[in-house]
Tab-separated table of C-alpha atoms in Angstrom:
chain	number	residue	atom	x	y	z
Z	1	MET	CA	153.154	85.590	149.709
Z	2	LYS	CA	152.783	87.447	146.431
Z	3	ILE	CA	156.044	88.106	144.593
Z	4	ALA	CA	156.685	90.163	141.454
Z	5	PHE	CA	159.712	89.925	139.171
Z	6	VAL	CA	160.342	93.134	137.215
Z	7	GLY	CA	163.174	94.568	135.140
Z	8	LYS	CA	164.023	95.938	131.739
Z	9	GLY	CA	163.621	93.782	128.668
Z	10	GLY	CA	166.469	91.288	128.423
Z	11	SER	CA	167.439	91.596	132.087
Z	12	GLY	CA	166.623	87.955	132.775
Z	13	LYS	CA	163.524	88.511	134.924
Z	14	THR	CA	161.599	85.662	133.293
Z	15	THR	CA	164.527	83.275	133.678
Z	16	LEU	CA	164.969	84.201	137.337
Z	17	SER	CA	161.254	84.040	138.089
Z	18	SER	CA	161.136	80.563	136.521
Z	19	LEU	CA	164.116	79.449	138.608
Z	20	PHE	CA	162.444	80.760	141.755
Z	21	ILE	CA	159.229	78.924	140.864
Z	22	ARG	CA	161.217	75.714	140.342
Z	23	HIS	CA	162.965	76.256	143.671
Z	24	LEU	CA	159.679	76.684	145.536
Z	25	ALA	CA	158.115	73.669	143.833
Z	26	ALA	CA	161.176	71.546	144.624
Z	27	MET	CA	160.698	72.461	148.296
Z	28	GLY	CA	157.107	71.203	148.125
Z	29	ALA	CA	155.518	74.642	148.481
Z	30	PRO	CA	152.164	75.387	146.798
Z	31	VAL	CA	152.878	77.791	143.928
Z	32	ILE	CA	150.776	79.743	141.466
Z	33	ALA	CA	152.864	81.126	138.603
Z	34	VAL	CA	151.436	83.991	136.551
Z	35	ASP	CA	152.808	85.265	133.257
Z	36	ALA	CA	151.708	88.906	133.156
Z	37	ASP	CA	154.204	89.839	130.435
Z	38	ILE	CA	152.588	90.194	127.030
Z	39	ASN	CA	155.593	88.435	125.472
Z	40	GLN	CA	154.554	85.216	127.269
Z	41	HIS	CA	157.886	83.487	127.903
Z	42	LEU	CA	157.258	81.995	131.338
Z	43	GLY	CA	155.707	78.756	130.065
Z	44	PRO	CA	158.725	77.827	127.921
Z	45	ALA	CA	161.046	78.847	130.784
Z	46	LEU	CA	159.198	76.288	132.915
Z	47	GLY	CA	159.793	73.572	130.335
Z	48	LEU	CA	156.736	73.748	128.079
Z	49	ASP	CA	157.314	73.343	124.366
Z	50	ASP	CA	155.905	75.897	121.943
Z	51	ASP	CA	152.714	73.929	121.258
Z	52	GLN	CA	152.010	73.413	124.963
Z	53	ALA	CA	152.614	77.091	125.683
Z	54	ALA	CA	150.298	78.119	122.838
Z	55	GLU	CA	147.508	75.959	124.281
Z	56	LEU	CA	147.524	77.665	127.693
Z	57	PRO	CA	144.153	79.344	128.313
Z	58	ALA	CA	144.347	83.134	128.255
Z	59	MET	CA	142.957	84.810	131.373
Z	60	GLY	CA	141.882	87.836	129.361
Z	61	ALA	CA	139.675	85.678	127.152
Z	62	ARG	CA	137.917	84.317	130.249
Z	63	LEU	CA	137.315	87.629	131.968
Z	64	PRO	CA	133.479	87.290	132.033
Z	65	LEU	CA	133.785	83.966	133.886
Z	66	ILE	CA	136.321	85.441	136.325
Z	67	LYS	CA	134.119	88.452	137.053
Z	68	ASP	CA	130.986	86.375	137.531
Z	69	TYR	CA	132.714	84.033	139.973
Z	70	LEU	CA	134.449	86.732	142.026
Z	71	ARG	CA	131.311	88.873	142.240
Z	72	GLY	CA	129.551	86.141	144.193
Z	73	SER	CA	126.636	87.633	146.134
Z	74	ASN	CA	128.249	91.018	146.746
Z	75	PRO	CA	125.239	93.383	146.843
Z	76	ARG	CA	127.387	96.410	145.973
Z	77	ILE	CA	128.128	95.050	142.502
Z	78	ALA	CA	125.012	95.299	140.339
Z	79	SER	CA	126.318	92.938	137.682
Z	80	ALA	CA	129.542	91.357	136.478
Z	81	ASP	CA	129.431	93.800	133.556
Z	82	THR	CA	130.072	96.691	135.963
Z	83	MET	CA	133.253	95.112	137.363
Z	84	ILE	CA	136.532	96.597	136.168
Z	85	LYS	CA	140.106	95.449	136.773
Z	86	THR	CA	140.335	97.365	140.064
Z	87	THR	CA	136.982	96.338	141.570
Z	88	PRO	CA	137.715	95.441	145.198
Z	89	PRO	CA	136.106	92.575	147.099
Z	90	GLY	CA	133.497	93.151	149.766
Z	91	GLU	CA	130.993	91.239	151.847
Z	92	GLY	CA	129.615	88.443	149.656
Z	93	SER	CA	132.522	88.399	147.170
Z	94	ARG	CA	134.169	85.094	146.412
Z	95	LEU	CA	137.876	85.016	147.253
Z	96	LEU	CA	140.651	82.947	145.704
Z	97	ARG	CA	142.982	80.809	147.793
Z	98	VAL	CA	146.239	79.252	146.691
Z	99	ARG	CA	145.511	75.661	147.755
Z	100	GLU	CA	141.908	75.341	146.603
Z	101	ASN	CA	140.197	74.271	143.400
Z	102	ASN	CA	137.673	76.677	141.922
Z	103	PRO	CA	136.115	77.570	138.545
Z	104	VAL	CA	138.726	80.301	137.891
Z	105	TYR	CA	141.617	77.854	138.241
Z	106	ASP	CA	139.696	75.228	136.279
Z	107	ALA	CA	139.314	77.668	133.388
Z	108	CYS	CA	142.633	79.515	133.533
Z	109	ALA	CA	145.300	77.465	135.344
Z	110	ARG	CA	147.202	74.435	134.150
Z	111	PRO	CA	149.544	72.249	136.217
Z	112	VAL	CA	153.208	72.215	135.206
Z	113	GLU	CA	155.358	69.341	136.480
Z	114	LEU	CA	158.752	70.496	137.728
Z	115	ASP	CA	161.168	67.721	138.738
Z	116	GLY	CA	158.679	66.002	140.992
Z	117	GLY	CA	157.141	69.255	142.180
Z	118	ALA	CA	154.427	71.212	140.427
Z	119	ALA	CA	153.038	74.699	139.968
Z	120	ARG	CA	149.786	76.070	138.643
Z	121	LEU	CA	150.519	78.281	135.640
Z	122	MET	CA	148.231	81.116	134.530
Z	123	VAL	CA	148.871	83.472	131.602
Z	124	THR	CA	147.402	86.759	130.435
Z	125	GLY	CA	147.528	85.596	126.836
Z	126	PRO	CA	149.218	87.252	123.853
Z	127	PHE	CA	147.804	89.859	121.543
Z	128	THR	CA	145.417	88.412	118.997
Z	129	GLU	CA	144.862	89.647	115.462
Z	130	ALA	CA	141.742	91.467	116.696
Z	131	ASP	CA	143.826	93.369	119.267
Z	132	LEU	CA	146.431	94.714	116.886
Z	133	GLY	CA	146.242	98.474	116.526
Z	134	VAL	CA	143.260	98.875	118.871
Z	135	SER	CA	144.223	97.396	122.258
Z	136	CYS	CA	146.878	98.238	124.809
Z	137	TYR	CA	148.904	95.891	126.961
Z	138	HIS	CA	146.886	96.748	130.074
Z	139	SER	CA	143.673	95.448	128.515
Z	140	LYS	CA	145.278	92.007	128.819
Z	141	THR	CA	146.451	92.263	132.418
Z	142	GLY	CA	143.130	93.371	133.895
Z	143	ALA	CA	142.195	89.782	134.697
Z	144	VAL	CA	145.448	89.320	136.636
Z	145	GLU	CA	144.851	92.479	138.672
Z	146	LEU	CA	141.269	91.480	139.440
Z	147	CYS	CA	142.370	88.039	140.636
Z	148	LEU	CA	145.138	89.494	142.808
Z	149	ASN	CA	142.579	91.853	144.372
Z	150	HIS	CA	140.523	88.830	145.448
Z	151	LEU	CA	143.362	86.499	146.442
Z	152	VAL	CA	144.038	85.548	150.057
Z	153	ASP	CA	147.400	83.841	150.469
Z	154	GLY	CA	149.010	82.658	153.663
Z	155	ARG	CA	152.368	81.676	155.088
Z	156	ASP	CA	154.320	79.223	152.927
Z	157	GLU	CA	151.980	79.817	149.968
Z	158	TYR	CA	153.424	81.616	146.969
Z	159	VAL	CA	152.090	83.516	143.970
Z	160	VAL	CA	154.928	84.470	141.599
Z	161	VAL	CA	154.164	86.978	138.840
Z	162	ASP	CA	156.452	87.657	135.888
Z	163	MET	CA	155.582	91.280	135.139
Z	164	THR	CA	155.867	93.329	131.973
Z	165	ALA	CA	159.272	94.784	131.160
Z	166	GLY	CA	160.267	98.255	132.266
Z	167	SER	CA	158.041	100.492	134.352
Z	168	ASP	CA	154.801	99.861	132.456
Z	169	SER	CA	153.222	98.191	135.485
Z	170	PHE	CA	152.834	101.639	137.046
Z	171	ALA	CA	150.049	102.376	134.576
Z	172	SER	CA	147.800	100.345	136.895
Z	173	GLY	CA	147.680	99.689	140.616
Z	174	MET	CA	149.009	96.169	140.213
Z	175	PHE	CA	152.467	97.189	141.424
Z	176	THR	CA	151.030	97.530	144.949
Z	177	ARG	CA	149.658	93.977	145.023
Z	178	PHE	CA	152.886	92.304	146.126
Z	179	ASP	CA	154.587	91.485	149.414
Z	180	MET	CA	157.960	91.511	147.658
Z	181	THR	CA	159.144	92.946	144.362
Z	182	PHE	CA	162.399	91.600	142.953
Z	183	LEU	CA	163.909	93.932	140.386
Z	184	VAL	CA	166.343	92.107	138.126
Z	185	ALA	CA	169.178	94.404	137.026
Z	186	GLU	CA	172.259	93.851	134.916
Z	187	PRO	CA	175.467	95.670	135.951
Z	188	THR	CA	175.063	98.397	133.318
Z	189	ARG	CA	173.683	101.937	133.243
Z	190	LYS	CA	170.629	100.748	131.329
Z	191	GLY	CA	170.314	97.847	133.715
Z	192	VAL	CA	169.852	100.097	136.741
Z	193	SER	CA	167.747	102.758	135.012
Z	194	VAL	CA	164.531	100.794	135.580
Z	195	TYR	CA	165.511	100.417	139.229
Z	196	ARG	CA	165.661	104.200	139.616
Z	197	GLN	CA	162.252	104.605	137.984
Z	198	TYR	CA	160.718	101.883	140.111
Z	199	LYS	CA	162.224	103.256	143.301
Z	200	GLU	CA	160.901	106.732	142.564
Z	201	TYR	CA	157.385	105.664	141.554
Z	202	ALA	CA	157.008	103.206	144.441
Z	203	ARG	CA	158.326	105.535	147.147
Z	204	ASP	CA	154.942	106.610	148.517
Z	205	PHE	CA	153.314	103.171	148.487
Z	206	GLY	CA	155.360	101.134	150.947
Z	207	ILE	CA	156.675	98.793	148.256
Z	208	THR	CA	159.268	96.281	149.458
Z	209	LEU	CA	161.831	96.359	146.652
Z	210	LYS	CA	164.980	94.259	146.415
Z	211	VAL	CA	167.451	94.138	143.535
Z	212	VAL	CA	168.728	90.876	142.091
Z	213	GLY	CA	171.928	91.484	140.154
Z	214	ASN	CA	172.012	89.263	137.075
Z	215	LYS	CA	174.839	88.368	134.679
Z	216	VAL	CA	177.395	89.439	137.282
Z	217	GLN	CA	180.837	88.243	136.182
Z	218	GLY	CA	183.236	89.645	138.731
Z	219	GLN	CA	184.051	92.111	141.495
Z	220	ASP	CA	183.828	95.129	139.195
Z	221	ASP	CA	180.233	94.233	138.274
Z	222	LEU	CA	179.386	93.727	141.940
Z	223	ASP	CA	180.963	97.040	142.949
Z	224	PHE	CA	179.030	98.828	140.202
Z	225	LEU	CA	175.685	97.477	141.388
Z	226	ARG	CA	176.431	98.258	145.015
Z	227	ALA	CA	177.325	101.830	144.094
Z	228	GLN	CA	174.135	102.253	142.057
Z	229	VAL	CA	171.494	100.562	144.233
Z	230	GLY	CA	173.067	100.473	147.691
Z	231	ASP	CA	171.372	98.377	150.351
Z	232	ASP	CA	168.577	97.376	147.959
Z	233	LEU	CA	170.982	94.871	146.370
Z	234	LEU	CA	169.943	91.544	147.876
Z	235	VAL	CA	171.926	88.978	145.903
Z	236	THR	CA	173.663	88.437	142.568
Z	237	VAL	CA	173.485	85.655	140.008
Z	238	GLY	CA	176.266	84.734	137.615
Z	239	HIS	CA	176.720	82.563	134.561
Z	240	SER	CA	174.782	79.301	134.538
Z	241	ASP	CA	175.352	76.332	132.259
Z	242	TRP	CA	172.083	74.949	133.667
Z	243	VAL	CA	170.208	77.985	132.367
Z	244	ARG	CA	171.915	77.741	128.985
Z	245	ALA	CA	170.736	74.143	128.685
Z	246	MET	CA	167.228	75.122	129.796
Z	247	GLU	CA	167.059	77.863	127.184
Z	248	LYS	CA	167.889	75.258	124.547
Z	249	GLY	CA	164.943	73.176	125.737
Z	250	ARG	CA	167.084	70.587	127.512
Z	251	PRO	CA	166.965	71.465	131.227
Z	252	PRO	CA	168.942	69.091	133.466
Z	253	ARG	CA	167.496	67.976	136.792
Z	254	PHE	CA	166.965	71.049	138.930
Z	255	ASP	CA	169.159	69.719	141.716
Z	256	LEU	CA	172.087	70.074	139.295
Z	257	LEU	CA	171.777	73.872	139.283
Z	258	GLU	CA	175.108	75.413	140.271
Z	259	GLU	CA	175.396	75.821	144.043
Z	260	PRO	CA	176.080	79.598	144.004
Z	261	ASN	CA	172.894	80.135	141.990
Z	262	ALA	CA	170.933	77.689	144.152
Z	263	ALA	CA	172.131	79.634	147.199
Z	264	ALA	CA	170.872	82.849	145.578
Z	265	LEU	CA	167.403	81.305	145.233
Z	266	ARG	CA	167.453	80.326	148.901
Z	267	THR	CA	168.278	83.946	149.727
Z	268	LEU	CA	165.284	85.119	147.703
Z	269	ARG	CA	162.974	82.768	149.558
Z	270	SER	CA	164.372	83.812	152.927
Z	271	ALA	CA	163.720	87.464	152.057
Z	272	VAL	CA	160.167	86.667	150.996
Z	273	ASP	CA	159.431	84.622	154.107
Z	274	ALA	CA	160.879	87.326	156.362
Z	275	ALA	CA	158.492	89.853	154.798
Z	276	TYR	CA	155.500	87.877	156.042
Z	277	ALA	CA	155.684	89.474	159.485
Z	278	GLY	CA	155.323	92.925	157.942
Z	279	ARG	CA	152.116	92.293	155.992
Z	280	ASP	CA	149.633	95.138	156.392
Z	281	TRP	CA	146.247	94.028	155.106
Z	282	GLU	CA	144.588	97.339	155.941
Z	283	ARG	CA	147.108	99.269	153.840
Z	284	TYR	CA	146.790	96.641	151.099
Z	285	THR	CA	143.006	97.091	151.038
Z	286	HIS	CA	143.282	100.878	151.234
Z	287	GLN	CA	145.599	100.958	148.210
Z	288	MET	CA	143.219	98.693	146.316
Z	289	VAL	CA	140.353	101.105	146.983
Z	290	HIS	CA	142.542	104.120	146.165
Z	291	PHE	CA	143.320	102.865	142.664
Z	292	HIS	CA	139.756	101.704	142.102
Z	293	LEU	CA	138.405	105.173	142.802
Z	294	LYS	CA	141.019	106.720	140.499
Z	295	ASN	CA	140.123	104.336	137.675
Z	296	ALA	CA	136.403	104.790	138.278
Z	297	GLN	CA	136.669	108.566	137.941
Z	298	SER	CA	139.119	108.453	135.034
Z	299	TRP	CA	137.289	106.014	132.757
Z	300	GLY	CA	135.360	103.294	134.605
Z	301	ASN	CA	132.164	105.213	135.364
Z	302	ALA	CA	131.871	106.387	131.768
Z	303	LYS	CA	132.533	102.929	130.358
Z	304	THR	CA	130.115	101.028	132.598
Z	305	GLY	CA	127.466	103.706	133.089
Z	306	ALA	CA	127.580	103.061	136.833
Z	307	ASP	CA	128.928	104.831	139.903
Z	308	LEU	CA	131.787	102.455	140.647
Z	309	ALA	CA	132.639	104.199	143.900
Z	310	ALA	CA	129.526	102.502	145.278
Z	311	GLN	CA	131.295	99.136	144.862
Z	312	VAL	CA	133.603	99.946	147.796
Z	313	ASP	CA	132.626	98.204	151.033
Z	314	PRO	CA	134.054	100.536	153.709
Z	315	ALA	CA	133.894	97.881	156.432
Z	316	PHE	CA	135.710	95.179	154.464
Z	317	VAL	CA	139.403	94.388	154.923
Z	318	LEU	CA	140.944	91.616	152.839
Z	319	GLN	CA	142.923	89.400	155.208
Z	320	GLU	CA	143.663	85.789	156.010
Z	321	SER	CA	140.937	85.526	158.626
Z	322	VAL	CA	138.353	86.355	155.931
Z	323	ALA	CA	139.366	83.244	153.990
Z	324	ALA	CA	137.808	80.914	156.535
Z	325	THR	CA	134.392	82.601	156.387
Z	326	ALA	CA	134.046	83.978	152.842
């Protein structure tokens, strides 16, 4: 299952996504963790020190390798140079699977030990000096979107993505790549403003959106969130001494996390697992193609000098059964 954590800056989305990753790893589940926020805080939230986090390989810097591998023998893609962030897979494309080893993971993923469990961590990479003043955030996340387009994940496999703050993810089609989107909201007017934007933008795309109330201190906070987001409120999280210690770089054993907060993580996983039955691979593939054609017409054809609509394989549907034969 592919899960996104979104929310306004400072809402606690990175902290909660890291706790969910730890929870899954502690349960023995295979997990790929992706930091798609340009501020790059997920590594430290998972226990890496600053030097270790700085040494993580940036996906954006390895985009040529990623494109070349995913292209495979797909005859509709003339060269890796004509692939853009939205290029969909087709017959002959190489697909990514959560449990496998492949050149993309070798180049871009690093194992993170988490209290006896482990996750593979991938990061977009921060802005470099060469990017300043000439690049936008979305130039960094293209590699993430391309990998998600080619990823086949099954039951009890998890890909957790810490997204950029606010509603910036709607500038690409990546917001449709997830089985579940958890929106982290504080019990304030600003805290729920991103929820309203997300709900409005996602309305026509079948996005499964659940709100996680964070920094909830009492009944008044809970009542406020319920009044603002209604049935989309899935669970709330309160103060955590465990998190405070983690943020100081001294995380206790994960099994010492406060029981109410541990119970909240179990609720998140239950919601994700329940969504498995509703997966619609045809819609998923259709949305992928929809955004590819939009990007091709808007800028991709001009940039690559190719008709990128020709990359679409009309008979191809990305689904779990493809994984065994691709």
